[in-house]
Short mmCIF file of C-alpha atoms and ligand atoms in Angstrom, two decimals:
data_model
loop_
_atom_site.label_atom_id
_atom_site.label_comp_id
_atom_site.label_asym_id
_atom_site.label_seq_id
_atom_site.Cartn_x
_atom_site.Cartn_y
_atom_site.Cartn_z
CA UNK A 297 -51.02 -54.29 28.61
CA UNK A 298 -53.01 -54.76 32.27
CA UNK A 299 -51.05 -56.56 35.40
CA UNK A 300 -53.02 -57.19 38.68
CA UNK A 301 -50.52 -55.29 40.58
CA UNK A 302 -50.90 -51.85 42.20
CA UNK A 303 -49.12 -49.15 39.95
CA UNK A 304 -45.71 -48.08 41.12
CA UNK A 305 -45.14 -44.66 42.70
CA UNK A 306 -43.70 -42.62 40.27
CA UNK A 307 -42.49 -39.96 42.70
CA UNK A 308 -39.59 -41.66 44.89
CA UNK A 309 -37.09 -39.43 47.16
CA UNK A 310 -33.62 -40.67 48.94
CA UNK A 311 -31.46 -38.88 50.82
CA UNK A 312 -29.76 -37.38 48.11
CA UNK A 313 -31.96 -38.12 44.83
CA UNK A 314 -35.25 -37.59 43.64
CA UNK A 315 -36.91 -39.71 41.13
CA UNK A 316 -40.02 -38.45 39.52
CA UNK A 317 -42.11 -38.56 35.84
CA UNK A 318 -40.22 -37.38 32.62
CA UNK A 319 -40.70 -33.80 31.68
CA UNK A 320 -40.48 -32.43 28.40
CA UNK A 321 -37.74 -30.32 29.70
CA UNK A 322 -35.92 -33.79 30.23
CA UNK A 323 -34.79 -34.02 26.56
CA UNK A 324 -31.80 -32.55 26.62
CA UNK A 325 -30.15 -34.46 29.24
CA UNK A 326 -31.80 -37.78 27.91
CA UNK A 327 -29.98 -36.85 24.78
CA UNK A 328 -27.05 -36.51 26.07
CA UNK A 329 -27.01 -39.54 27.70
CA UNK A 330 -27.90 -41.25 24.55
CA UNK A 331 -24.86 -39.28 22.92
CA UNK A 332 -22.24 -40.66 25.98
CA UNK A 333 -23.28 -44.09 25.60
CA UNK A 334 -23.12 -44.26 21.88
CA UNK A 335 -23.63 -47.10 19.59
CA UNK A 336 -27.57 -46.08 17.85
CA UNK A 337 -27.03 -42.36 16.46
CA UNK A 338 -28.57 -39.91 19.20
CA UNK A 339 -30.67 -37.11 18.21
CA UNK A 340 -32.73 -34.47 20.58
CA UNK A 341 -36.29 -35.66 18.61
CA UNK A 342 -35.29 -39.39 19.41
CA UNK A 343 -34.63 -38.34 23.19
CA UNK A 344 -38.24 -37.11 22.98
CA UNK A 345 -39.73 -39.62 21.13
CA UNK A 346 -38.20 -41.47 23.84
CA UNK A 347 -39.86 -40.00 26.66
CA UNK A 348 -43.15 -39.18 25.21
CA UNK A 349 -43.48 -43.35 24.52
CA UNK A 350 -41.82 -44.05 28.38
CA UNK A 351 -44.92 -41.98 29.63
CA UNK A 352 -47.51 -43.71 27.65
CA UNK A 353 -45.92 -46.90 28.63
CA UNK A 354 -45.87 -46.14 32.59
CA UNK A 355 -49.26 -45.02 31.80
CA UNK A 356 -50.33 -48.66 30.72
CA UNK A 357 -48.61 -50.77 32.63
CA UNK A 358 -47.70 -48.86 35.83
CA UNK A 359 -44.48 -49.38 35.82
CA UNK A 360 -41.45 -46.63 34.53
CA UNK A 361 -37.99 -46.09 34.33
CA UNK A 362 -37.53 -42.69 36.11
CA UNK A 363 -35.70 -39.76 35.56
CA UNK A 364 -33.09 -39.29 38.96
CA UNK A 365 -32.35 -35.78 39.44
CA UNK A 366 -29.89 -35.04 42.53
CA UNK A 367 -31.23 -32.99 45.36
CA UNK A 368 -28.42 -30.70 46.03
CA UNK A 369 -27.77 -29.82 42.12
CA UNK A 370 -30.84 -30.03 41.28
CA UNK A 371 -29.23 -31.86 37.71
CA UNK A 372 -30.86 -34.79 35.64
CA UNK A 373 -28.09 -37.77 36.33
CA UNK A 374 -29.79 -40.58 34.33
CA UNK A 375 -32.69 -43.02 35.35
CA UNK A 376 -33.37 -45.88 37.12
CA UNK A 377 -36.78 -48.07 37.54
CA UNK A 378 -38.56 -50.87 36.43
CA UNK A 379 -39.25 -51.81 32.68
CA UNK A 380 -40.77 -55.13 30.78
CA UNK A 381 -37.95 -55.78 29.04
CA UNK A 382 -36.81 -59.13 28.32
CA UNK A 383 -39.14 -60.19 31.19
CA UNK A 384 -42.62 -59.48 31.99
CA UNK A 385 -44.80 -57.47 33.35
CA UNK A 386 -45.69 -59.04 36.77
CA UNK A 387 -41.84 -60.15 36.95
CA UNK A 388 -40.34 -56.83 35.40
CA UNK A 389 -36.73 -56.04 35.25
CA UNK A 390 -34.75 -53.42 37.28
CA UNK A 391 -32.65 -51.27 34.85
CA UNK A 392 -30.34 -48.10 35.48
CA UNK A 393 -28.08 -46.06 33.30
CA UNK A 394 -26.13 -42.94 34.82
CA UNK A 395 -23.46 -40.26 33.43
CA UNK A 396 -20.21 -41.45 33.68
CA UNK A 397 -18.82 -38.20 35.52
CA UNK A 398 -21.23 -39.67 38.21
CA UNK A 399 -20.65 -42.98 38.39
CA UNK A 400 -18.80 -44.40 41.70
CA UNK A 401 -21.16 -42.36 44.26
CA UNK A 402 -23.26 -45.11 44.71
CA UNK A 403 -26.11 -43.30 43.35
CA UNK A 404 -27.09 -45.91 41.20
CA UNK A 405 -27.16 -48.48 44.30
CA UNK A 406 -29.34 -45.65 45.93
CA UNK A 407 -31.85 -45.38 43.19
CA UNK A 408 -32.28 -48.83 42.98
CA UNK A 409 -33.25 -49.15 46.57
CA UNK A 410 -35.97 -46.71 46.13
CA UNK A 411 -37.29 -48.46 43.14
CA UNK A 412 -36.81 -52.20 44.48
CA UNK A 413 -38.88 -50.67 47.85
CA UNK A 414 -41.77 -49.45 44.97
CA UNK A 415 -41.93 -52.49 43.36
CA UNK A 416 -42.64 -54.06 46.86
CA UNK A 417 -45.42 -51.89 47.44
CA UNK A 418 -47.29 -52.68 43.83
CA UNK A 419 -47.64 -56.31 45.62
CA UNK A 420 -44.80 -57.79 42.84
CA UNK A 421 -42.97 -61.15 44.30
CA UNK A 422 -39.99 -61.12 42.03
CA UNK A 423 -37.52 -59.14 40.12
CA UNK A 424 -35.41 -59.83 37.26
CA UNK A 425 -32.44 -57.93 35.61
CA UNK A 426 -30.39 -59.01 32.67
CA UNK A 427 -26.21 -57.46 32.35
CA UNK A 428 -24.09 -58.07 30.16
CA UNK A 429 -20.61 -60.41 31.35
CA UNK A 430 -18.64 -57.70 31.01
CA UNK A 431 -20.59 -55.24 33.34
CA UNK A 432 -18.92 -55.41 36.92
CA UNK A 433 -20.82 -52.31 38.20
CA UNK A 434 -23.67 -53.39 37.50
CA UNK A 435 -23.07 -56.70 38.77
CA UNK A 436 -22.05 -54.80 42.21
CA UNK A 437 -25.12 -53.01 42.17
CA UNK A 438 -27.60 -56.05 42.07
CA UNK A 439 -25.41 -57.92 44.12
CA UNK A 440 -25.63 -54.75 47.20
CA UNK A 441 -29.49 -54.81 46.45
CA UNK A 442 -29.93 -58.78 47.25
CA UNK A 443 -29.93 -60.05 43.31
CA UNK A 444 -28.33 -63.37 42.57
CA UNK A 445 -27.43 -64.99 39.21
CA UNK A 446 -29.96 -67.15 37.97
CA UNK A 447 -29.41 -68.35 34.59
CA UNK A 448 -27.24 -67.16 31.44
CA UNK A 449 -28.63 -66.93 27.89
CA UNK A 450 -27.03 -65.76 24.58
CA UNK A 451 -28.24 -63.56 21.93
CA UNK A 452 -26.53 -61.87 18.94
CA UNK A 453 -24.50 -59.30 21.24
CA UNK A 454 -23.28 -62.62 23.25
CA UNK A 455 -24.05 -63.88 26.68
CA UNK A 456 -26.72 -62.28 28.79
CA UNK A 457 -26.40 -63.29 32.99
CA UNK A 458 -30.14 -63.24 34.42
CA UNK A 459 -30.32 -62.17 37.85
CA UNK A 460 -32.80 -62.18 40.41
CA UNK A 461 -34.85 -61.17 43.85
CA UNK A 462 -37.45 -62.57 45.34
CA UNK A 463 -39.64 -59.57 47.21
CA UNK A 464 -40.30 -59.57 50.91
C1 LIG B 75 -24.08 -49.75 36.32
C2 LIG B 75 -23.98 -48.09 36.43
C3 LIG B 75 -25.48 -47.61 36.59
C4 LIG B 75 -23.68 -48.32 37.82
O1 LIG B 75 -23.91 -46.78 38.54
P1 LIG B 75 -22.73 -46.00 39.71
O2 LIG B 75 -23.65 -44.92 40.34
O3 LIG B 75 -21.73 -45.96 39.50
O4 LIG B 75 -23.11 -47.33 40.90
P2 LIG B 75 -22.77 -47.14 42.20
O5 LIG B 75 -21.84 -46.39 42.65
O6 LIG B 75 -23.98 -47.40 43.24
O7 LIG B 75 -22.15 -48.95 42.63
C5 LIG B 75 -21.21 -49.28 41.57
C6 LIG B 75 -20.62 -50.64 41.85
O8 LIG B 75 -19.73 -51.15 41.07
C7 LIG B 75 -18.42 -51.08 41.47
N1 LIG B 75 -17.47 -51.09 40.63
C8 LIG B 75 -17.51 -50.21 39.22
N2 LIG B 75 -16.59 -50.33 38.38
C9 LIG B 75 -16.06 -51.69 38.47
C10 LIG B 75 -15.37 -52.40 38.02
N3 LIG B 75 -14.35 -52.00 36.78
N4 LIG B 75 -14.28 -53.37 38.71
C11 LIG B 75 -15.08 -53.68 39.77
N5 LIG B 75 -15.95 -53.26 40.50
C12 LIG B 75 -16.78 -51.81 39.90
C13 LIG B 75 -18.04 -49.81 42.36
O9 LIG B 75 -16.75 -50.12 42.85
C14 LIG B 75 -19.20 -49.71 43.24
O10 LIG B 75 -18.94 -50.89 44.26
P3 LIG B 75 -18.65 -50.71 45.95
O11 LIG B 75 -20.05 -49.83 46.10
O12 LIG B 75 -18.77 -51.84 46.34
O13 LIG B 75 -17.63 -50.00 45.54
C15 LIG B 75 -23.22 -47.46 35.61
O14 LIG B 75 -21.77 -47.90 35.53
C16 LIG B 75 -23.79 -47.29 34.45
O15 LIG B 75 -24.78 -45.97 34.51
N6 LIG B 75 -23.26 -47.94 33.66
C17 LIG B 75 -23.54 -47.71 32.02
C18 LIG B 75 -25.01 -48.11 31.76
C19 LIG B 75 -25.29 -49.72 31.98
O16 LIG B 75 -24.54 -50.17 32.02
N7 LIG B 75 -26.31 -50.21 32.98
C20 LIG B 75 -26.58 -51.37 33.47
C21 LIG B 75 -26.84 -52.50 31.86
S1 LIG B 75 -27.76 -53.69 32.93
#
């Protein structure tokens, strides 16, 4: 997969957070996040596979979902970044997932702002996000970083709201 855009920076820093490339040592944390999420059965092996696939996808596409660590505590609290997802490499999706214990502290918004800036630096002109109708927290994060609802589609899991933001 190739793109006419510059590769995204895989090292982002904010006031409270550091986003950096995945390391093998993140597998335990990602496994815990998968376990908390429920759904597909989580395993340490699957977390390792997701990390390995993420690294090769990042190398091939120049975009990535990056682990988020808190500067003060030094702990892994989730991930945020760009992914093709349901969209395209030219107009990728912004995505994020954090442990419940850290929700409501503005971390997703802070990480997403840094990812937005990183997307601008690649030369991209538009981002997307797809959100389930019940996901109030995700809509609020996207609202805070300037996304607007565009259209709604449906799949076997129900309705999906597509939000978009043009980049300067
Ligand atoms: C979506 C998610 C990443 C948000 O993380 P977060 O760090 O708590 O987000 P922030 O603190 O930056 O912002 C959340 C906002 O939603 C608001 N919010 C959260 N739950 C809410 C609810 N049930 N009703 C109304 N507002 C709510 C918060 O008050 C906050 O808004 P505010 O700053 O105006 O007070 C987190 O909930 C998560 O990991 N969810 C599971 C994974 C997921 O759904 N990912 C997105 C898929 S599209």
